[in-house]
PDB file with one MODEL, atoms N, CA, C and O in Angstrom:
MODEL        1
ATOM      1  N   UNK A   1      18.567  47.109 -23.866  1.00  0.00           N
ATOM      2  CA  UNK A   1      18.330  46.018 -23.093  1.00  0.00           C
ATOM      3  C   UNK A   1      17.143  46.353 -22.099  1.00  0.00           C
ATOM      4  O   UNK A   1      16.992  47.306 -21.334  1.00  0.00           O
ATOM      5  N   UNK A   2      16.361  45.262 -22.365  1.00  0.00           N
ATOM      6  CA  UNK A   2      15.796  44.881 -21.485  1.00  0.00           C
ATOM      7  C   UNK A   2      15.652  44.273 -20.366  1.00  0.00           C
ATOM      8  O   UNK A   2      16.293  43.222 -20.374  1.00  0.00           O
ATOM      9  N   UNK A   3      14.943  44.508 -19.129  1.00  0.00           N
ATOM     10  CA  UNK A   3      15.232  44.015 -17.598  1.00  0.00           C
ATOM     11  C   UNK A   3      15.392  42.341 -18.094  1.00  0.00           C
ATOM     12  O   UNK A   3      16.571  42.005 -18.209  1.00  0.00           O
ATOM     13  N   UNK A   4      14.542  41.434 -18.350  1.00  0.00           N
ATOM     14  CA  UNK A   4      14.332  40.222 -18.541  1.00  0.00           C
ATOM     15  C   UNK A   4      15.825  39.576 -19.070  1.00  0.00           C
ATOM     16  O   UNK A   4      16.159  38.439 -18.737  1.00  0.00           O
ATOM     17  N   UNK A   5      16.901  40.665 -20.159  1.00  0.00           N
ATOM     18  CA  UNK A   5      18.139  39.813 -20.865  1.00  0.00           C
ATOM     19  C   UNK A   5      18.772  39.860 -19.788  1.00  0.00           C
ATOM     20  O   UNK A   5      19.479  38.930 -19.401  1.00  0.00           O
ATOM     21  N   UNK A   6      18.595  41.021 -19.113  1.00  0.00           N
ATOM     22  CA  UNK A   6      19.602  41.382 -17.685  1.00  0.00           C
ATOM     23  C   UNK A   6      19.265  40.422 -16.475  1.00  0.00           C
ATOM     24  O   UNK A   6      20.219  40.262 -15.715  1.00  0.00           O
ATOM     25  N   UNK A   7      18.611  40.043 -16.286  1.00  0.00           N
ATOM     26  CA  UNK A   7      18.397  38.919 -15.619  1.00  0.00           C
ATOM     27  C   UNK A   7      18.235  37.849 -16.062  1.00  0.00           C
ATOM     28  O   UNK A   7      17.875  36.901 -15.363  1.00  0.00           O
ATOM     29  N   UNK A   8      18.422  37.783 -17.086  1.00  0.00           N
ATOM     30  CA  UNK A   8      19.268  36.295 -17.413  1.00  0.00           C
ATOM     31  C   UNK A   8      20.514  36.085 -17.668  1.00  0.00           C
ATOM     32  O   UNK A   8      21.015  35.075 -18.161  1.00  0.00           O
ATOM     33  N   UNK A   9      20.940  36.896 -17.383  1.00  0.00           N
ATOM     34  CA  UNK A   9      22.488  37.484 -17.991  1.00  0.00           C
ATOM     35  C   UNK A   9      23.023  37.115 -15.947  1.00  0.00           C
ATOM     36  O   UNK A   9      24.073  36.588 -15.577  1.00  0.00           O
ATOM     37  N   UNK A  10      21.990  37.570 -15.140  1.00  0.00           N
ATOM     38  CA  UNK A  10      22.624  37.659 -14.011  1.00  0.00           C
ATOM     39  C   UNK A  10      22.638  35.870 -13.487  1.00  0.00           C
ATOM     40  O   UNK A  10      23.272  35.212 -12.662  1.00  0.00           O
ATOM     41  N   UNK A  11      21.766  35.647 -14.299  1.00  0.00           N
ATOM     42  CA  UNK A  11      21.401  33.619 -13.761  1.00  0.00           C
ATOM     43  C   UNK A  11      22.108  32.992 -14.410  1.00  0.00           C
ATOM     44  O   UNK A  11      22.556  32.017 -13.806  1.00  0.00           O
ATOM     45  N   UNK A  12      22.553  33.140 -15.778  1.00  0.00           N
ATOM     46  CA  UNK A  12      24.090  32.935 -16.439  1.00  0.00           C
ATOM     47  C   UNK A  12      25.326  33.127 -15.583  1.00  0.00           C
ATOM     48  O   UNK A  12      26.222  32.283 -15.601  1.00  0.00           O
ATOM     49  N   UNK A  13      25.386  34.048 -14.951  1.00  0.00           N
ATOM     50  CA  UNK A  13      26.883  34.738 -14.436  1.00  0.00           C
ATOM     51  C   UNK A  13      26.640  33.471 -13.553  1.00  0.00           C
ATOM     52  O   UNK A  13      27.248  32.401 -13.576  1.00  0.00           O
ATOM     53  N   UNK A  14      25.397  33.942 -12.624  1.00  0.00           N
ATOM     54  CA  UNK A  14      25.161  32.973 -11.653  1.00  0.00           C
ATOM     55  C   UNK A  14      26.073  31.539 -11.578  1.00  0.00           C
ATOM     56  O   UNK A  14      27.173  31.219 -11.127  1.00  0.00           O
ATOM     57  N   UNK A  15      24.860  30.814 -12.352  1.00  0.00           N
ATOM     58  CA  UNK A  15      25.231  29.415 -12.536  1.00  0.00           C
ATOM     59  C   UNK A  15      26.657  28.567 -12.891  1.00  0.00           C
ATOM     60  O   UNK A  15      27.058  27.430 -12.640  1.00  0.00           O
ATOM     61  N   UNK A  16      27.211  29.763 -13.623  1.00  0.00           N
ATOM     62  CA  UNK A  16      29.002  29.904 -14.249  1.00  0.00           C
ATOM     63  C   UNK A  16      29.735  29.955 -12.998  1.00  0.00           C
ATOM     64  O   UNK A  16      30.697  29.189 -12.940  1.00  0.00           O
ATOM     65  N   UNK A  17      29.508  30.674 -11.992  1.00  0.00           N
ATOM     66  CA  UNK A  17      30.032  30.932 -10.616  1.00  0.00           C
ATOM     67  C   UNK A  17      29.883  29.552  -9.769  1.00  0.00           C
ATOM     68  O   UNK A  17      30.860  28.926  -9.357  1.00  0.00           O
ATOM     69  N   UNK A  18      28.281  29.085  -9.525  1.00  0.00           N
ATOM     70  CA  UNK A  18      28.556  28.246  -8.853  1.00  0.00           C
ATOM     71  C   UNK A  18      28.830  26.708  -9.787  1.00  0.00           C
ATOM     72  O   UNK A  18      29.343  25.698  -9.305  1.00  0.00           O
ATOM     73  N   UNK A  19      28.472  26.821 -10.831  1.00  0.00           N
ATOM     74  CA  UNK A  19      29.688  25.522 -11.703  1.00  0.00           C
ATOM     75  C   UNK A  19      31.180  25.072 -11.480  1.00  0.00           C
ATOM     76  O   UNK A  19      31.614  23.989 -11.085  1.00  0.00           O
ATOM     77  N   UNK A  20      31.924  26.373 -11.899  1.00  0.00           N
ATOM     78  CA  UNK A  20      32.855  26.766 -10.968  1.00  0.00           C
ATOM     79  C   UNK A  20      33.602  26.192  -9.591  1.00  0.00           C
ATOM     80  O   UNK A  20      34.665  25.601  -9.402  1.00  0.00           O
ATOM     81  N   UNK A  21      32.414  26.704  -8.630  1.00  0.00           N
ATOM     82  CA  UNK A  21      32.983  26.166  -7.158  1.00  0.00           C
ATOM     83  C   UNK A  21      32.510  25.362  -6.928  1.00  0.00           C
ATOM     84  O   UNK A  21      32.425  25.243  -5.706  1.00  0.00           O
ATOM     85  N   UNK A  22      31.735  24.014  -7.861  1.00  0.00           N
ATOM     86  CA  UNK A  22      31.407  23.045  -7.903  1.00  0.00           C
ATOM     87  C   UNK A  22      32.344  22.435  -8.209  1.00  0.00           C
ATOM     88  O   UNK A  22      32.813  21.585  -7.452  1.00  0.00           O
ATOM     89  N   UNK A  23      32.797  22.672  -9.249  1.00  0.00           N
ATOM     90  CA  UNK A  23      34.146  21.950 -10.288  1.00  0.00           C
ATOM     91  C   UNK A  23      35.365  21.745  -9.164  1.00  0.00           C
ATOM     92  O   UNK A  23      35.694  20.645  -8.720  1.00  0.00           O
ATOM     93  N   UNK A  24      35.904  22.887  -8.832  1.00  0.00           N
ATOM     94  CA  UNK A  24      36.800  23.346  -7.802  1.00  0.00           C
ATOM     95  C   UNK A  24      37.121  22.714  -6.701  1.00  0.00           C
ATOM     96  O   UNK A  24      38.259  22.406  -6.348  1.00  0.00           O
ATOM     97  N   UNK A  25      35.435  22.376  -5.765  1.00  0.00           N
ATOM     98  CA  UNK A  25      35.844  21.789  -4.561  1.00  0.00           C
ATOM     99  C   UNK A  25      35.971  20.023  -4.981  1.00  0.00           C
ATOM    100  O   UNK A  25      36.363  19.120  -4.241  1.00  0.00           O
ATOM    101  N   UNK A  26      35.458  19.918  -6.524  1.00  0.00           N
ATOM    102  CA  UNK A  26      35.830  18.569  -6.335  1.00  0.00           C
ATOM    103  C   UNK A  26      36.954  18.049  -6.835  1.00  0.00           C
ATOM    104  O   UNK A  26      37.136  16.832  -6.883  1.00  0.00           O
ATOM    105  N   UNK A  27      37.926  19.039  -7.311  1.00  0.00           N
ATOM    106  CA  UNK A  27      39.492  19.590  -8.168  1.00  0.00           C
ATOM    107  C   UNK A  27      40.498  18.774  -6.701  1.00  0.00           C
ATOM    108  O   UNK A  27      41.451  17.996  -6.736  1.00  0.00           O
ATOM    109  N   UNK A  28      39.708  19.421  -5.476  1.00  0.00           N
ATOM    110  CA  UNK A  28      40.433  19.965  -4.091  1.00  0.00           C
ATOM    111  C   UNK A  28      40.311  18.756  -3.824  1.00  0.00           C
ATOM    112  O   UNK A  28      41.300  18.027  -3.889  1.00  0.00           O
ATOM    113  N   UNK A  29      39.367  18.380  -3.547  1.00  0.00           N
ATOM    114  CA  UNK A  29      39.358  16.835  -2.692  1.00  0.00           C
ATOM    115  C   UNK A  29      40.174  15.863  -3.148  1.00  0.00           C
ATOM    116  O   UNK A  29      41.058  15.328  -2.478  1.00  0.00           O
ATOM    117  N   UNK A  30      39.795  15.524  -4.720  1.00  0.00           N
ATOM    118  CA  UNK A  30      40.742  14.574  -5.354  1.00  0.00           C
ATOM    119  C   UNK A  30      42.109  14.688  -5.268  1.00  0.00           C
ATOM    120  O   UNK A  30      42.775  13.657  -5.171  1.00  0.00           O
ATOM    121  N   UNK A  31      42.856  16.202  -5.294  1.00  0.00           N
ATOM    122  CA  UNK A  31      44.191  16.121  -5.135  1.00  0.00           C
ATOM    123  C   UNK A  31      44.462  16.779  -3.871  1.00  0.00           C
ATOM    124  O   UNK A  31      45.583  17.270  -3.735  1.00  0.00           O
ATOM    125  N   UNK A  32      43.420  16.894  -2.693  1.00  0.00           N
ATOM    126  CA  UNK A  32      43.985  16.390  -1.403  1.00  0.00           C
ATOM    127  C   UNK A  32      44.293  14.771  -0.783  1.00  0.00           C
ATOM    128  O   UNK A  32      44.980  14.457   0.189  1.00  0.00           O
ATOM    129  N   UNK A  33      43.595  13.981  -1.633  1.00  0.00           N
ATOM    130  CA  UNK A  33      43.489  12.377  -1.211  1.00  0.00           C
ATOM    131  C   UNK A  33      45.239  12.208  -2.468  1.00  0.00           C
ATOM    132  O   UNK A  33      46.208  11.541  -2.106  1.00  0.00           O
ATOM    133  N   UNK A  34      45.191  12.986  -3.859  1.00  0.00           N
ATOM    134  CA  UNK A  34      46.482  12.331  -4.061  1.00  0.00           C
ATOM    135  C   UNK A  34      47.313  12.584  -3.851  1.00  0.00           C
ATOM    136  O   UNK A  34      48.306  11.929  -4.168  1.00  0.00           O
ATOM    137  N   UNK A  35      47.355  14.068  -2.969  1.00  0.00           N
ATOM    138  CA  UNK A  35      48.899  14.337  -1.832  1.00  0.00           C
ATOM    139  C   UNK A  35      49.170  13.827  -0.996  1.00  0.00           C
ATOM    140  O   UNK A  35      50.305  13.451  -0.705  1.00  0.00           O
ATOM    141  N   UNK A  36      48.033  13.661  -0.299  1.00  0.00           N
ATOM    142  CA  UNK A  36      48.009  13.050   1.012  1.00  0.00           C
ATOM    143  C   UNK A  36      48.609  11.828   0.481  1.00  0.00           C
ATOM    144  O   UNK A  36      49.583  12.283  -0.118  1.00  0.00           O
ATOM    145  N   UNK A  37      48.633  10.733   0.348  1.00  0.00           N
ATOM    146  CA  UNK A  37      48.579   9.237   0.244  1.00  0.00           C
ATOM    147  C   UNK A  37      50.210   9.062   0.346  1.00  0.00           C
ATOM    148  O   UNK A  37      50.671   8.079   0.926  1.00  0.00           O
ATOM    149  N   UNK A  38      50.965   9.942  -0.175  1.00  0.00           N
ATOM    150  CA  UNK A  38      52.582  10.466  -1.651  1.00  0.00           C
ATOM    151  C   UNK A  38      52.894  10.666  -0.087  1.00  0.00           C
ATOM    152  O   UNK A  38      53.464   9.819   0.601  1.00  0.00           O
ATOM    153  N   UNK A  39      52.321  12.220   0.485  1.00  0.00           N
ATOM    154  CA  UNK A  39      53.018  12.897   1.441  1.00  0.00           C
ATOM    155  C   UNK A  39      53.424  12.188   2.669  1.00  0.00           C
ATOM    156  O   UNK A  39      54.500  12.476   3.194  1.00  0.00           O
ATOM    157  N   UNK A  40      52.466  11.066   3.291  1.00  0.00           N
ATOM    158  CA  UNK A  40      52.037  10.660   4.370  1.00  0.00           C
ATOM    159  C   UNK A  40      53.158   9.168   4.258  1.00  0.00           C
ATOM    160  O   UNK A  40      54.072   8.858   5.022  1.00  0.00           O
ATOM    161  N   UNK A  41      52.774   8.618   3.295  1.00  0.00           N
ATOM    162  CA  UNK A  41      54.039   7.296   2.508  1.00  0.00           C
ATOM    163  C   UNK A  41      55.360   7.895   2.664  1.00  0.00           C
ATOM    164  O   UNK A  41      56.250   7.136   3.048  1.00  0.00           O
ATOM    165  N   UNK A  42      55.551   8.688   2.517  1.00  0.00           N
ATOM    166  CA  UNK A  42      57.356   9.181   2.291  1.00  0.00           C
ATOM    167  C   UNK A  42      57.628   9.351   3.295  1.00  0.00           C
ATOM    168  O   UNK A  42      58.580   8.701   3.727  1.00  0.00           O
ATOM    169  N   UNK A  43      56.919  10.336   4.213  1.00  0.00           N
ATOM    170  CA  UNK A  43      57.437  10.507   5.397  1.00  0.00           C
ATOM    171  C   UNK A  43      57.694   9.469   6.490  1.00  0.00           C
ATOM    172  O   UNK A  43      58.652   9.479   7.262  1.00  0.00           O
ATOM    173  N   UNK A  44      56.739   8.604   6.450  1.00  0.00           N
ATOM    174  CA  UNK A  44      56.696   7.167   7.174  1.00  0.00           C
ATOM    175  C   UNK A  44      58.068   6.146   6.692  1.00  0.00           C
ATOM    176  O   UNK A  44      58.379   5.109   7.278  1.00  0.00           O
ATOM    177  N   UNK A  45      58.643   6.611   5.717  1.00  0.00           N
ATOM    178  CA  UNK A  45      59.325   5.137   4.767  1.00  0.00           C
ATOM    179  C   UNK A  45      60.639   5.729   4.761  1.00  0.00           C
ATOM    180  O   UNK A  45      61.655   5.206   5.219  1.00  0.00           O
ATOM    181  N   UNK A  46      60.521   7.149   4.067  1.00  0.00           N
ATOM    182  CA  UNK A  46      62.005   7.353   3.760  1.00  0.00           C
ATOM    183  C   UNK A  46      62.926   8.596   4.755  1.00  0.00           C
ATOM    184  O   UNK A  46      62.665   9.777   4.985  1.00  0.00           O
ATOM    185  N   UNK A  47      64.018   7.762   5.166  1.00  0.00           N
ATOM    186  CA  UNK A  47      64.569   8.427   6.180  1.00  0.00           C
ATOM    187  C   UNK A  47      64.416  10.283   6.111  1.00  0.00           C
ATOM    188  O   UNK A  47      63.837  11.080   6.850  1.00  0.00           O
ATOM    189  N   UNK A  48      65.323  10.473   4.723  1.00  0.00           N
ATOM    190  CA  UNK A  48      65.419  12.564   4.726  1.00  0.00           C
ATOM    191  C   UNK A  48      64.316  13.217   4.765  1.00  0.00           C
ATOM    192  O   UNK A  48      64.254  14.445   4.827  1.00  0.00           O
ATOM    193  N   UNK A  49      63.015  12.183   4.718  1.00  0.00           N
ATOM    194  CA  UNK A  49      61.908  13.320   4.480  1.00  0.00           C
ATOM    195  C   UNK A  49      61.108  12.908   6.633  1.00  0.00           C
ATOM    196  O   UNK A  49      60.600  13.646   7.477  1.00  0.00           O
ATOM    197  N   UNK A  50      61.330  11.917   6.615  1.00  0.00           N
ATOM    198  CA  UNK A  50      61.126  11.687   8.109  1.00  0.00           C
ATOM    199  C   UNK A  50      61.885  12.679   9.225  1.00  0.00           C
ATOM    200  O   UNK A  50      61.587  12.797  10.414  1.00  0.00           O
ATOM    201  N   UNK A  51      62.782  13.248   8.608  1.00  0.00           N
ATOM    202  CA  UNK A  51      63.401  14.019   9.667  1.00  0.00           C
ATOM    203  C   UNK A  51      63.505  15.540   9.407  1.00  0.00           C
ATOM    204  O   UNK A  51      63.704  16.499  10.152  1.00  0.00           O
ATOM    205  N   UNK A  52      63.241  15.378   7.725  1.00  0.00           N
ATOM    206  CA  UNK A  52      63.119  17.095   7.775  1.00  0.00           C
ATOM    207  C   UNK A  52      61.208  17.609   7.266  1.00  0.00           C
ATOM    208  O   UNK A  52      60.764  18.699   6.906  1.00  0.00           O
ATOM    209  N   UNK A  53      60.707  16.636   7.410  1.00  0.00           N
ATOM    210  CA  UNK A  53      59.019  17.324   7.137  1.00  0.00           C
ATOM    211  C   UNK A  53      58.417  16.819   8.641  1.00  0.00           C
ATOM    212  O   UNK A  53      58.297  15.633   8.947  1.00  0.00           O
ATOM    213  N   UNK A  54      58.010  18.131   9.646  1.00  0.00           N
ATOM    214  CA  UNK A  54      57.628  17.473  10.153  1.00  0.00           C
ATOM    215  C   UNK A  54      55.032  17.424  10.200  1.00  0.00           C
ATOM    216  O   UNK A  54      54.265  16.964   9.354  1.00  0.00           O
ATOM    217  N   UNK A  55      54.857  17.813  10.959  1.00  0.00           N
ATOM    218  CA  UNK A  55      53.431  17.543  10.216  1.00  0.00           C
ATOM    219  C   UNK A  55      53.156  19.261   9.869  1.00  0.00           C
ATOM    220  O   UNK A  55      52.466  19.488   8.876  1.00  0.00           O
ATOM    221  N   UNK A  56      53.610  20.294  10.560  1.00  0.00           N
ATOM    222  CA  UNK A  56      52.775  21.185   9.469  1.00  0.00           C
ATOM    223  C   UNK A  56      53.669  21.661   7.941  1.00  0.00           C
ATOM    224  O   UNK A  56      53.361  22.534   7.130  1.00  0.00           O
ATOM    225  N   UNK A  57      55.132  20.504   7.940  1.00  0.00           N
ATOM    226  CA  UNK A  57      54.964  20.906   6.790  1.00  0.00           C
ATOM    227  C   UNK A  57      54.310  20.002   5.821  1.00  0.00           C
ATOM    228  O   UNK A  57      54.153  20.587   4.750  1.00  0.00           O
ATOM    229  N   UNK A  58      53.776  18.518   5.808  1.00  0.00           N
ATOM    230  CA  UNK A  58      52.845  18.178   5.944  1.00  0.00           C
ATOM    231  C   UNK A  58      51.469  18.760   5.614  1.00  0.00           C
ATOM    232  O   UNK A  58      50.758  18.648   4.616  1.00  0.00           O
ATOM    233  N   UNK A  59      51.364  19.229   6.439  1.00  0.00           N
ATOM    234  CA  UNK A  59      49.925  19.740   6.238  1.00  0.00           C
ATOM    235  C   UNK A  59      49.685  20.831   4.908  1.00  0.00           C
ATOM    236  O   UNK A  59      48.768  20.849   4.088  1.00  0.00           O
ATOM    237  N   UNK A  60      50.985  21.797   5.053  1.00  0.00           N
ATOM    238  CA  UNK A  60      51.659  23.113   3.724  1.00  0.00           C
ATOM    239  C   UNK A  60      51.400  22.385   2.725  1.00  0.00           C
ATOM    240  O   UNK A  60      50.597  22.783   1.882  1.00  0.00           O
ATOM    241  N   UNK A  61      52.368  20.500   2.549  1.00  0.00           N
ATOM    242  CA  UNK A  61      51.693  20.638   1.470  1.00  0.00           C
ATOM    243  C   UNK A  61      50.984  19.993   0.520  1.00  0.00           C
ATOM    244  O   UNK A  61      51.196  19.849  -0.684  1.00  0.00           O
ATOM    245  N   UNK A  62      49.671  19.437   1.585  1.00  0.00           N
ATOM    246  CA  UNK A  62      48.662  18.617   1.088  1.00  0.00           C
ATOM    247  C   UNK A  62      47.506  20.198   0.917  1.00  0.00           C
ATOM    248  O   UNK A  62      46.748  20.196  -0.053  1.00  0.00           O
ATOM    249  N   UNK A  63      47.486  20.815   1.402  1.00  0.00           N
ATOM    250  CA  UNK A  63      46.487  21.818   1.341  1.00  0.00           C
ATOM    251  C   UNK A  63      46.975  23.304   0.488  1.00  0.00           C
ATOM    252  O   UNK A  63      46.313  24.155  -0.105  1.00  0.00           O
ATOM    253  N   UNK A  64      48.825  23.111   0.809  1.00  0.00           N
ATOM    254  CA  UNK A  64      48.618  24.280  -1.073  1.00  0.00           C
ATOM    255  C   UNK A  64      48.452  23.481  -2.104  1.00  0.00           C
ATOM    256  O   UNK A  64      48.051  23.954  -3.167  1.00  0.00           O
ATOM    257  N   UNK A  65      48.697  22.303  -1.990  1.00  0.00           N
ATOM    258  CA  UNK A  65      48.573  21.180  -3.331  1.00  0.00           C
ATOM    259  C   UNK A  65      46.771  21.551  -3.787  1.00  0.00           C
ATOM    260  O   UNK A  65      46.328  21.734  -4.921  1.00  0.00           O
ATOM    261  N   UNK A  66      46.029  21.572  -2.488  1.00  0.00           N
ATOM    262  CA  UNK A  66      44.639  21.086  -3.163  1.00  0.00           C
ATOM    263  C   UNK A  66      44.088  23.003  -3.064  1.00  0.00           C
ATOM    264  O   UNK A  66      43.291  23.137  -3.992  1.00  0.00           O
ATOM    265  N   UNK A  67      44.214  24.127  -2.454  1.00  0.00           N
ATOM    266  CA  UNK A  67      43.651  25.007  -2.623  1.00  0.00           C
ATOM    267  C   UNK A  67      44.116  25.777  -4.005  1.00  0.00           C
ATOM    268  O   UNK A  67      43.423  26.672  -4.488  1.00  0.00           O
ATOM    269  N   UNK A  68      45.517  25.288  -4.668  1.00  0.00           N
ATOM    270  CA  UNK A  68      45.892  25.078  -5.874  1.00  0.00           C
ATOM    271  C   UNK A  68      45.051  25.058  -7.186  1.00  0.00           C
ATOM    272  O   UNK A  68      44.726  25.842  -8.078  1.00  0.00           O
ATOM    273  N   UNK A  69      44.796  23.225  -6.700  1.00  0.00           N
ATOM    274  CA  UNK A  69      43.529  23.075  -7.316  1.00  0.00           C
ATOM    275  C   UNK A  69      42.343  23.455  -7.661  1.00  0.00           C
ATOM    276  O   UNK A  69      41.942  23.372  -8.822  1.00  0.00           O
ATOM    277  N   UNK A  70      41.613  23.938  -6.644  1.00  0.00           N
ATOM    278  CA  UNK A  70      40.224  24.345  -6.353  1.00  0.00           C
ATOM    279  C   UNK A  70      40.591  25.994  -6.863  1.00  0.00           C
ATOM    280  O   UNK A  70      39.621  26.332  -7.542  1.00  0.00           O
ATOM    281  N   UNK A  71      41.585  27.133  -6.808  1.00  0.00           N
ATOM    282  CA  UNK A  71      41.607  28.257  -7.704  1.00  0.00           C
ATOM    283  C   UNK A  71      41.603  28.125  -9.017  1.00  0.00           C
ATOM    284  O   UNK A  71      40.791  28.681  -9.757  1.00  0.00           O
ATOM    285  N   UNK A  72      42.909  27.052  -9.536  1.00  0.00           N
ATOM    286  CA  UNK A  72      42.888  26.627 -10.793  1.00  0.00           C
ATOM    287  C   UNK A  72      41.354  26.030 -11.785  1.00  0.00           C
ATOM    288  O   UNK A  72      40.987  26.830 -12.645  1.00  0.00           O
ATOM    289  N   UNK A  73      40.780  25.113 -11.699  1.00  0.00           N
ATOM    290  CA  UNK A  73      39.742  24.658 -11.582  1.00  0.00           C
ATOM    291  C   UNK A  73      38.884  25.307 -11.765  1.00  0.00           C
ATOM    292  O   UNK A  73      38.503  25.307 -12.936  1.00  0.00           O
ATOM    293  N   UNK A  74      38.022  26.296 -10.675  1.00  0.00           N
ATOM    294  CA  UNK A  74      37.275  27.160 -10.606  1.00  0.00           C
ATOM    295  C   UNK A  74      37.576  28.175 -11.352  1.00  0.00           C
ATOM    296  O   UNK A  74      36.621  28.767 -11.853  1.00  0.00           O
ATOM    297  N   UNK A  75      38.428  28.483 -11.533  1.00  0.00           N
ATOM    298  CA  UNK A  75      39.099  29.809 -12.662  1.00  0.00           C
ATOM    299  C   UNK A  75      38.675  29.477 -14.020  1.00  0.00           C
ATOM    300  O   UNK A  75      38.017  30.275 -14.688  1.00  0.00           O
ATOM    301  N   UNK A  76      38.991  28.451 -14.407  1.00  0.00           N
ATOM    302  CA  UNK A  76      38.467  27.614 -15.814  1.00  0.00           C
ATOM    303  C   UNK A  76      37.478  27.499 -16.485  1.00  0.00           C
ATOM    304  O   UNK A  76      37.218  27.821 -17.644  1.00  0.00           O
ATOM    305  N   UNK A  77      36.523  26.673 -15.139  1.00  0.00           N
ATOM    306  CA  UNK A  77      35.315  26.335 -15.217  1.00  0.00           C
ATOM    307  C   UNK A  77      34.432  28.262 -15.656  1.00  0.00           C
ATOM    308  O   UNK A  77      33.674  28.709 -16.518  1.00  0.00           O
ATOM    309  N   UNK A  78      34.935  28.624 -14.819  1.00  0.00           N
ATOM    310  CA  UNK A  78      34.473  30.212 -14.797  1.00  0.00           C
ATOM    311  C   UNK A  78      34.415  30.794 -16.259  1.00  0.00           C
ATOM    312  O   UNK A  78      33.409  31.106 -16.897  1.00  0.00           O
ATOM    313  N   UNK A  79      35.811  30.869 -16.655  1.00  0.00           N
ATOM    314  CA  UNK A  79      36.027  31.491 -18.097  1.00  0.00           C
ATOM    315  C   UNK A  79      35.870  30.657 -18.839  1.00  0.00           C
ATOM    316  O   UNK A  79      36.276  30.980 -19.956  1.00  0.00           O
ATOM    317  N   UNK A  80      35.385  29.503 -18.780  1.00  0.00           N
ATOM    318  CA  UNK A  80      34.429  28.543 -20.533  1.00  0.00           C
ATOM    319  C   UNK A  80      33.334  29.053 -20.354  1.00  0.00           C
ATOM    320  O   UNK A  80      32.874  29.741 -21.265  1.00  0.00           O
ATOM    321  N   UNK A  81      32.428  28.836 -18.879  1.00  0.00           N
ATOM    322  CA  UNK A  81      31.112  29.257 -19.165  1.00  0.00           C
ATOM    323  C   UNK A  81      31.019  30.317 -19.696  1.00  0.00           C
ATOM    324  O   UNK A  81      30.031  30.497 -20.408  1.00  0.00           O
ATOM    325  N   UNK A  82      32.040  31.427 -19.537  1.00  0.00           N
ATOM    326  CA  UNK A  82      31.646  33.244 -20.133  1.00  0.00           C
ATOM    327  C   UNK A  82      31.843  33.092 -21.310  1.00  0.00           C
ATOM    328  O   UNK A  82      31.241  33.586 -22.263  1.00  0.00           O
ATOM    329  N   UNK A  83      32.924  32.214 -21.277  1.00  0.00           N
ATOM    330  CA  UNK A  83      33.183  32.376 -23.254  1.00  0.00           C
ATOM    331  C   UNK A  83      32.052  31.398 -24.139  1.00  0.00           C
ATOM    332  O   UNK A  83      31.720  31.647 -25.298  1.00  0.00           O
ATOM    333  N   UNK A  84      31.575  30.304 -23.374  1.00  0.00           N
ATOM    334  CA  UNK A  84      30.381  30.125 -24.170  1.00  0.00           C
ATOM    335  C   UNK A  84      29.211  30.694 -23.673  1.00  0.00           C
ATOM    336  O   UNK A  84      28.141  30.093 -23.775  1.00  0.00           O
ATOM    337  N   UNK A  85      29.316  32.003 -23.041  1.00  0.00           N
ATOM    338  CA  UNK A  85      28.162  32.394 -23.239  1.00  0.00           C
ATOM    339  C   UNK A  85      27.881  33.860 -23.835  1.00  0.00           C
ATOM    340  O   UNK A  85      26.826  34.440 -24.091  1.00  0.00           O
ATOM    341  N   UNK A  86      29.387  34.280 -23.971  1.00  0.00           N
ATOM    342  CA  UNK A  86      29.440  35.201 -24.517  1.00  0.00           C
ATOM    343  C   UNK A  86      28.880  34.917 -25.578  1.00  0.00           C
ATOM    344  O   UNK A  86      27.970  35.682 -25.898  1.00  0.00           O
ATOM    345  N   UNK A  87      29.177  33.774 -26.494  1.00  0.00           N
ATOM    346  CA  UNK A  87      29.301  33.246 -27.762  1.00  0.00           C
ATOM    347  C   UNK A  87      27.530  33.783 -28.077  1.00  0.00           C
ATOM    348  O   UNK A  87      27.209  34.298 -29.149  1.00  0.00           O
ATOM    349  N   UNK A  88      26.603  33.558 -27.010  1.00  0.00           N
ATOM    350  CA  UNK A  88      25.063  33.546 -27.304  1.00  0.00           C
ATOM    351  C   UNK A  88      25.050  34.918 -27.773  1.00  0.00           C
ATOM    352  O   UNK A  88      24.480  35.134 -28.842  1.00  0.00           O
ATOM    353  N   UNK A  89      25.460  35.653 -27.294  1.00  0.00           N
ATOM    354  CA  UNK A  89      24.842  37.375 -26.729  1.00  0.00           C
ATOM    355  C   UNK A  89      25.309  37.968 -27.497  1.00  0.00           C
ATOM    356  O   UNK A  89      25.203  39.136 -27.123  1.00  0.00           O
ATOM    357  N   UNK A  90      26.166  37.901 -29.089  1.00  0.00           N
ATOM    358  CA  UNK A  90      26.513  38.146 -30.168  1.00  0.00           C
ATOM    359  C   UNK A  90      25.458  38.351 -31.329  1.00  0.00           C
ATOM    360  O   UNK A  90      24.645  37.564 -31.815  1.00  0.00           O
ATOM    361  N   UNK A  91      25.706  39.485 -31.570  1.00  0.00           N
ATOM    362  CA  UNK A  91      23.900  39.657 -32.810  1.00  0.00           C
ATOM    363  C   UNK A  91      24.403  39.313 -33.700  1.00  0.00           C
ATOM    364  O   UNK A  91      25.481  39.863 -33.927  1.00  0.00           O
ATOM    365  N   UNK A  92      24.009  38.421 -34.518  1.00  0.00           N
ATOM    366  CA  UNK A  92      24.547  37.530 -36.018  1.00  0.00           C
ATOM    367  C   UNK A  92      24.234  39.089 -36.923  1.00  0.00           C
ATOM    368  O   UNK A  92      24.431  39.148 -38.137  1.00  0.00           O
TER     369      UNK A  92
ENDMDL
END
């Protein structure tokens, strides 16, 4: 294996990681909005939620969903890129 092919693999891996980070960040932003609106609306309108969920609970609901969305999406994107790149490494 030549050094240029190693460098190409490193660049490809870095591009996969960058794509995963970007996709994860987008998913986290969308999930943050998608969970914040119903959570905040429920806390203000539903009596049980108003009595039971304080500010910390609201933040944990929103941030937990956002963090999960980030890691799941980033992992899927990186694995998809790795599988795609592994197909090109095989010799016919």
